[in-house]
Structure formats: structure tokens, C-alpha cells
CSV table of C-alpha atoms in Angstrom, one decimal:
chain,number,residue,atom,x,y,z
U,1,MET,CA,-55.9,24.3,-74.7
U,2,ARG,CA,-57.8,27.3,-73.2
U,3,ALA,CA,-57.6,27.7,-69.4
U,4,TYR,CA,-59.9,30.1,-67.4
U,5,SER,CA,-59.3,31.7,-64.1
U,6,ASP,CA,-62.9,31.2,-62.8
U,7,PRO,CA,-65.2,28.1,-62.7
U,8,ASN,CA,-67.7,27.5,-65.6
U,9,CYS,CA,-65.1,28.6,-68.1
U,10,SER,CA,-65.3,32.3,-67.2
U,11,GLY,CA,-62.8,35.0,-66.2
U,12,SER,CA,-59.5,35.7,-67.8
U,13,GLU,CA,-58.3,33.3,-70.5
U,14,THR,CA,-54.9,31.7,-71.1
U,15,VAL,CA,-54.1,29.7,-74.2
U,16,TYR,CA,-51.6,26.8,-74.0
U,17,SER,CA,-50.2,25.0,-77.1
U,18,PHE,CA,-48.7,21.5,-76.9
U,19,ASP,CA,-46.8,19.6,-79.5
U,20,ASN,CA,-48.6,16.2,-79.9
U,21,THR,CA,-45.3,14.6,-81.1
U,22,LEU,CA,-43.9,14.5,-77.5
U,23,ALA,CA,-43.9,10.8,-77.5
U,24,ASP,CA,-42.7,8.9,-74.3
U,25,LYS,CA,-42.3,12.2,-72.4
U,26,ALA,CA,-44.1,13.7,-69.4
U,27,PHE,CA,-43.6,17.1,-67.8
U,28,ALA,CA,-45.4,19.7,-65.7
U,29,TYR,CA,-46.7,23.2,-66.4
U,30,ASP,CA,-47.5,25.8,-63.8
U,31,LEU,CA,-51.2,26.0,-64.7
U,32,LEU,CA,-53.6,26.2,-61.8
U,33,GLU,CA,-51.6,24.0,-59.4
U,34,GLN,CA,-50.3,21.4,-61.9
U,35,VAL,CA,-50.8,20.1,-65.4
U,36,ALA,CA,-49.1,16.8,-66.1
U,37,ILE,CA,-48.8,15.8,-69.8
U,38,ASP,CA,-48.8,12.1,-70.7
U,39,SER,CA,-47.7,12.0,-74.4
U,40,ASN,CA,-48.6,9.1,-76.5
U,41,LYS,CA,-49.0,9.3,-80.3
U,42,PRO,CA,-51.2,10.4,-81.9
U,43,SER,CA,-52.8,12.3,-79.0
U,44,VAL,CA,-51.8,14.1,-75.8
U,45,ASN,CA,-53.7,13.5,-72.5
U,46,LEU,CA,-53.8,16.3,-69.9
U,47,TYR,CA,-54.3,15.7,-66.2
U,48,LEU,CA,-55.2,18.8,-64.3
U,49,HIS,CA,-54.8,19.2,-60.5
U,50,VAL,CA,-56.9,22.2,-59.4
U,51,ASP,CA,-55.6,24.4,-56.5
U,52,VAL,CA,-58.7,23.9,-54.3
U,53,CYS,CA,-57.2,25.9,-51.5
U,54,THR,CA,-57.3,29.2,-53.4
U,55,GLY,CA,-59.9,28.5,-56.1
U,56,GLY,CA,-63.5,27.4,-55.9
U,57,GLN,CA,-64.6,24.4,-54.0
U,58,LEU,CA,-65.0,22.2,-57.1
U,59,ALA,CA,-67.0,19.0,-56.8
U,60,SER,CA,-67.8,19.6,-53.2
U,61,THR,CA,-71.0,18.7,-51.5
U,62,SER,CA,-72.7,21.8,-50.2
U,63,ASN,CA,-72.5,20.8,-46.5
U,64,SER,CA,-68.9,19.7,-46.4
U,65,PRO,CA,-66.6,21.4,-43.9
U,66,PHE,CA,-63.6,20.4,-46.0
U,67,ALA,CA,-62.0,22.1,-49.1
U,68,THR,CA,-63.6,19.5,-51.3
U,69,THR,CA,-65.6,16.3,-50.8
U,70,ILE,CA,-65.9,13.8,-53.7
U,71,GLY,CA,-66.4,10.1,-54.3
U,72,SER,CA,-69.4,8.0,-54.9
U,73,ASN,CA,-70.0,7.9,-51.1
U,74,ASP,CA,-68.7,11.5,-50.4
U,75,ASP,CA,-65.7,9.8,-48.6
U,76,TYR,CA,-62.7,11.6,-50.2
U,77,HIS,CA,-61.8,15.0,-48.7
U,78,THR,CA,-59.1,17.6,-49.2
U,79,ILE,CA,-57.7,19.6,-46.3
U,80,CYS,CA,-56.4,23.2,-46.6
U,81,THR,CA,-56.5,24.7,-43.1
U,82,ALA,CA,-55.9,23.9,-39.5
U,83,GLU,CA,-59.7,24.1,-38.8
U,84,GLN,CA,-60.4,21.7,-41.6
U,85,PHE,CA,-57.8,19.3,-40.2
U,86,SER,CA,-59.4,19.3,-36.8
U,87,MET,CA,-62.7,18.3,-38.4
U,88,ILE,CA,-61.3,15.0,-39.6
U,89,GLY,CA,-63.5,12.2,-38.4
U,90,ILE,CA,-66.6,14.2,-37.5
U,91,ASN,CA,-70.0,13.5,-38.9
U,92,GLY,CA,-69.3,9.9,-39.8
U,93,THR,CA,-66.0,10.5,-41.6
U,94,SER,CA,-63.7,8.6,-39.3
U,95,GLU,CA,-63.0,5.9,-41.9
U,96,ASP,CA,-62.8,8.3,-44.9
U,97,THR,CA,-59.8,9.3,-46.9
U,98,PHE,CA,-58.2,12.8,-46.4
U,99,GLU,CA,-55.6,14.5,-48.6
U,100,LEU,CA,-53.5,17.4,-47.6
U,101,ALA,CA,-53.7,20.0,-50.4
U,102,GLN,CA,-51.1,22.3,-49.0
U,103,ASP,CA,-48.9,22.9,-45.9
U,104,ILE,CA,-51.0,23.3,-42.7
U,105,ASP,CA,-50.0,26.0,-40.2
U,106,PHE,CA,-51.5,25.6,-36.7
U,107,SER,CA,-50.1,28.9,-35.4
U,108,GLY,CA,-52.6,30.5,-33.0
U,109,TYR,CA,-55.2,27.7,-33.6
U,110,THR,CA,-56.7,26.3,-30.4
U,111,GLY,CA,-59.6,24.2,-31.8
U,112,GLY,CA,-59.9,20.5,-31.9
U,113,GLY,CA,-59.8,18.1,-29.0
U,114,THR,CA,-58.3,18.7,-25.5
U,115,SER,CA,-54.8,17.2,-26.1
U,116,SER,CA,-55.0,16.7,-29.9
U,117,TYR,CA,-56.3,18.5,-33.0
U,118,VAL,CA,-58.3,15.4,-34.1
U,119,GLY,CA,-60.2,14.5,-30.9
U,120,VAL,CA,-62.1,11.5,-32.3
U,121,THR,CA,-60.8,8.0,-32.9
U,122,PHE,CA,-59.6,7.9,-36.5
U,123,SER,CA,-59.5,4.8,-38.6
U,124,GLY,CA,-59.4,6.2,-42.2
U,125,GLU,CA,-56.5,7.2,-44.4
U,126,ILE,CA,-54.3,10.3,-44.6
U,127,LYS,CA,-52.6,11.1,-47.8
U,128,GLY,CA,-50.0,13.7,-46.7
U,129,ARG,CA,-48.4,14.3,-50.1
U,130,TYR,CA,-45.2,15.3,-48.2
U,131,LYS,CA,-46.9,18.5,-47.1
U,132,LYS,CA,-45.8,20.2,-43.8
U,133,VAL,CA,-47.9,20.4,-40.7
U,134,MET,CA,-46.3,23.0,-38.5
U,135,ASN,CA,-46.3,25.2,-35.4
U,136,GLY,CA,-48.7,23.0,-33.3
U,137,THR,CA,-49.1,22.8,-29.6
U,138,LYS,CA,-51.1,19.5,-29.4
U,139,SER,CA,-50.8,16.0,-30.9
U,140,LEU,CA,-52.2,15.7,-34.4
U,141,PHE,CA,-54.4,12.7,-33.5
U,142,ASP,CA,-55.6,11.3,-30.2
U,143,THR,CA,-56.1,7.7,-31.3
U,144,VAL,CA,-55.5,6.0,-34.6
U,145,THR,CA,-56.8,2.5,-35.1
U,146,ALA,CA,-57.6,0.0,-37.8
U,147,PRO,CA,-60.8,0.4,-39.9
U,148,THR,CA,-63.9,-1.8,-39.6
U,149,ASN,CA,-65.3,-1.2,-43.1
U,150,ASN,CA,-62.0,-1.7,-45.1
U,151,ASN,CA,-59.3,-4.3,-44.9
U,152,HIS,CA,-56.4,-1.9,-44.8
U,153,ALA,CA,-55.9,1.8,-44.0
U,154,TYR,CA,-52.7,3.7,-44.7
U,155,SER,CA,-51.7,7.1,-43.4
U,156,GLY,CA,-48.4,8.8,-44.1
U,157,ASN,CA,-46.1,11.0,-46.2
U,158,ILE,CA,-46.3,13.9,-43.6
U,159,LEU,CA,-43.6,16.3,-42.5
U,160,ILE,CA,-44.1,17.7,-39.0
U,161,GLU,CA,-42.3,20.8,-38.0
U,162,ASN,CA,-42.0,22.9,-34.8
U,163,PHE,CA,-44.6,21.2,-32.7
U,164,GLN,CA,-44.2,22.2,-29.0
U,165,ILE,CA,-46.3,20.1,-26.7
U,166,ASN,CA,-46.4,20.6,-23.0
U,167,ASN,CA,-48.8,18.5,-20.8
U,168,THR,CA,-49.3,17.3,-17.3
U,169,ALA,CA,-49.9,13.6,-17.1
U,170,ILE,CA,-53.0,11.9,-15.5
U,171,SER,CA,-52.5,8.3,-14.6
U,172,GLY,CA,-52.3,6.0,-17.7
U,173,GLN,CA,-52.4,8.8,-20.3
U,174,SER,CA,-50.4,8.6,-23.6
U,175,PHE,CA,-48.7,11.5,-25.3
U,176,GLY,CA,-47.0,11.7,-28.8
U,177,ILE,CA,-46.6,14.3,-31.5
U,178,PHE,CA,-48.2,12.4,-34.3
U,179,ALA,CA,-50.7,10.5,-32.1
U,180,ASN,CA,-51.2,9.8,-28.5
U,181,LYS,CA,-52.2,6.2,-29.2
U,182,ILE,CA,-52.1,3.7,-32.1
U,183,GLU,CA,-54.4,0.8,-31.3
U,184,ASN,CA,-55.7,-2.3,-33.2
U,185,PHE,CA,-58.2,-4.6,-31.6
U,186,GLY,CA,-59.7,-6.0,-34.8
U,187,ASN,CA,-59.1,-8.2,-37.8
U,188,ASN,CA,-58.1,-5.5,-40.2
U,189,GLU,CA,-54.8,-3.7,-40.9
U,190,VAL,CA,-53.6,-0.2,-40.1
U,191,GLU,CA,-50.3,1.0,-41.6
U,192,ILE,CA,-48.5,4.3,-40.7
U,193,GLY,CA,-45.3,5.3,-42.5
U,194,ASN,CA,-43.2,8.0,-44.0
U,195,ILE,CA,-43.6,10.4,-41.1
U,196,HIS,CA,-40.8,12.9,-40.4
U,197,ILE,CA,-40.7,15.0,-37.2
U,198,ASP,CA,-38.0,17.6,-37.3
U,199,GLY,CA,-35.6,18.7,-34.6
U,200,SER,CA,-37.4,21.9,-33.8
U,201,SER,CA,-40.2,19.9,-32.3
U,202,SER,CA,-40.4,18.8,-28.6
U,203,ILE,CA,-42.8,17.1,-26.2
U,204,PHE,CA,-42.6,17.7,-22.4
U,205,VAL,CA,-44.8,15.9,-19.9
U,206,SER,CA,-44.8,16.6,-16.1
U,207,GLY,CA,-46.2,14.6,-13.3
U,208,ASN,CA,-45.0,11.7,-11.2
U,209,THR,CA,-47.6,9.2,-12.4
U,210,SER,CA,-47.9,6.4,-15.0
U,211,ALA,CA,-47.8,7.6,-18.6
U,212,TYR,CA,-46.6,6.7,-22.1
U,213,ILE,CA,-44.6,9.4,-23.8
U,214,GLY,CA,-43.0,9.2,-27.3
U,215,GLY,CA,-41.8,11.6,-29.9
U,216,PHE,CA,-44.0,9.9,-32.5
U,217,VAL,CA,-46.6,8.1,-30.4
U,218,GLY,CA,-47.1,7.5,-26.7
U,219,LYS,CA,-48.4,3.9,-26.9
U,220,ALA,CA,-48.7,1.4,-29.7
U,221,TYR,CA,-51.1,-1.4,-28.6
U,222,HIS,CA,-52.1,-4.4,-30.6
U,223,SER,CA,-54.6,-7.1,-29.7
U,224,GLY,CA,-56.3,-8.7,-32.7
U,225,SER,CA,-55.8,-11.0,-35.6
U,226,GLY,CA,-55.2,-8.1,-38.0
U,227,ARG,CA,-51.8,-6.4,-38.4
U,228,THR,CA,-50.4,-3.1,-37.4
U,229,TYR,CA,-47.4,-1.6,-39.3
U,230,ILE,CA,-45.3,1.3,-38.2
U,231,ARG,CA,-42.4,1.9,-40.5
U,232,GLU,CA,-40.1,4.5,-42.0
U,233,VAL,CA,-40.8,7.0,-39.3
U,234,GLN,CA,-38.2,9.5,-38.2
U,235,SER,CA,-38.3,11.8,-35.2
U,236,LEU,CA,-35.6,14.3,-34.2
U,237,ALA,CA,-37.9,15.8,-31.5
U,238,ASP,CA,-36.8,16.3,-27.9
U,239,VAL,CA,-38.8,14.1,-25.6
U,240,HIS,CA,-38.7,14.9,-21.8
U,241,SER,CA,-40.4,13.9,-18.6
U,242,ASP,CA,-39.8,15.3,-15.2
U,243,ASN,CA,-40.9,12.1,-13.5
U,244,VAL,CA,-38.3,11.4,-10.8
U,245,SER,CA,-39.7,8.1,-9.5
U,246,ASP,CA,-40.6,4.8,-10.9
U,247,ASN,CA,-44.3,5.1,-11.3
U,248,GLY,CA,-44.8,3.1,-14.5
U,249,GLN,CA,-43.9,5.9,-16.8
U,250,TYR,CA,-42.5,4.9,-20.2
U,251,VAL,CA,-40.5,7.4,-22.3
U,252,GLY,CA,-39.1,6.8,-25.8
U,253,GLY,CA,-37.6,8.8,-28.6
U,254,LEU,CA,-40.2,7.4,-30.9
U,255,ILE,CA,-42.7,5.2,-29.0
U,256,GLY,CA,-43.2,5.3,-25.3
U,257,LYS,CA,-44.2,1.7,-25.2
U,258,ALA,CA,-45.2,-0.9,-27.8
U,259,ILE,CA,-47.5,-3.7,-26.5
U,260,GLY,CA,-48.4,-6.9,-28.3
U,261,VAL,CA,-51.0,-8.9,-26.3
U,262,ALA,CA,-50.8,-12.6,-26.1
U,263,ASN,CA,-53.2,-15.2,-27.8
U,264,ASN,CA,-50.7,-15.5,-30.7
U,265,TYR,CA,-51.4,-11.9,-31.8
U,266,ASP,CA,-48.2,-10.3,-30.4
U,267,GLY,CA,-46.4,-11.1,-33.6
U,268,ASN,CA,-48.8,-8.9,-35.6
U,269,LEU,CA,-47.3,-5.6,-34.5
U,270,TYR,CA,-44.6,-4.7,-37.0
U,271,ILE,CA,-42.2,-1.9,-36.2
U,272,CYS,CA,-39.3,-1.3,-38.6
U,273,LEU,CA,-37.0,1.4,-40.1
U,274,LEU,CA,-37.4,3.9,-37.3
U,275,TYR,CA,-35.0,6.7,-36.6
U,276,THR,CA,-35.0,8.9,-33.5
U,277,SER,CA,-33.1,11.3,-31.3
U,278,ASP,CA,-32.5,10.9,-27.6
U,279,ALA,CA,-35.3,10.8,-25.0
U,280,ALA,CA,-34.8,11.7,-21.4
U,281,ASP,CA,-36.4,12.1,-18.1
U,282,GLU,CA,-35.1,14.2,-15.2
U,283,GLU,CA,-33.7,11.3,-13.2
U,284,ASP,CA,-31.2,10.3,-15.9
């Protein structure tokens, strides 16, 4: 196999030779980002994963703000930078699928929404691929909710490191490192899982007023016949509030408050396999 450094089979050339007798084996080569070999006599099939963050924007639509945009409806995007991450959900992409192609460093980045990097309500999917998002000063998402065009949306496999969030609460606001709110008012499903927030992260909210504050999400609210799943989430972040009076403020290591509304829908909010550190307010 001949590999080229530039698109359209140009640039420097590297030749790779593979033994087609490698039956029942699979391994990876450091070519571009990854080449996986699926060996099955009498042929060898190669699956190439191009490094879209340092190479050309292959298969992208010309007006896409993301690293790549593919799919029959231009609804699958890859993310390489903090700026691209903050554009999730814009221009009708709120129910699309996004894949993190590399670690995302928010150091010095101030774009996005007021209290979150993704300021619009998001109801699509995030494929984190266990990449890191790090050094942020705002929540990743403001609101995550169930989709309307699909039956089920899953977001997960994300490692969050060194997020330092400081906010002053306005009555009724929600604050979390992954998202401020997770809401489901409809008939479809939203699932969020395999999120890890490390111990160098923290969230601090000041103000003696009602608020929902959690290391993972401030408020999880369910009112609909669909289902909301939150599972396999770990947060080691410090969670603090300086509220010194009982003003309806809810503080939790993972979730500030989980709410399942009546009409037989309260059983459709599933929360399981969660791990957290301590949360505290100043009156404790």
C-alpha cells in the first residue's frame, strides 16, 4: 500500500507491505492517525482514520465551521478546537452528531455562551472517544435535552479536566460542569454516560438565592413519556456555595437536584452508577 502526505495522492510517499496470511488478527499502524487491519483470507482489508485536525478537511462541506462535515444530510461533524466546540448546535445542527477528534483545550478561550461554551439547547449526540476537554471556565453545555427527530440520543465518553467555574447565582439558575441543565419534556430518550470529571476541577457559586448546583449538572428535570438516562458518571470536582440561608438552593456532588414530574412520568428518569466527591456550602 502506498500512502501520501497530501490529499489527491500527492506529496511524499511511504510504502507499507502487509502479509495477507495474517488470519484472525487485527493490529494498528501509526499511519496518518490510525490504520486498523482486519485480516481474513485470502485478502486484507484496511480501515484508515485520517487525522483531520492536522491534515486537510477531507469530505467537508465548504461552509462547515467544523473540522469535517459528512453524512447524507451533512449531519456528522468532527471537532478539533475550542472554537469549533462552541459552535455545536448552531445553524440547525442542534440534533446532529459530533465527534471529538482530539483533546480540546479551552485555555484562554472566552467564546460561546454566557455561562457555557455551547449556549444553545443541544439534543444531538456527542461521541467523546475518551478525549479530554480541559482548562475551561464555563460549563460545557447550557441545556441538554432529548431529540425531536430521533428516538434516542447518546452523549458520552468524555474526560473533563481542570475546569474552574465561578458564578454568581440569579434566582432559579442552574450550574454544572458538564451541563447546567438536563431536561426531557418529550416522548424520546436522552442518555448521557461515561463522563469523568477529575479532582482538579471545581465549581463555586455565590449569592443567597435559589439555585441548583452540581459537579456534573445543576438540575436534571424530566416530564414526558420518554426516558432520561444518566449513568456511569464520576465527578471528583469540588462543589461549593456560599449560601448561608435556606433560600431553596440545592447543592450536590453530582446533581444539584433531580426532578421527576408526576403524571406517571417520574419513573422515567434513570440515574445509576454515579460516583462523586463531597459537596459543601458555607453553612455546613
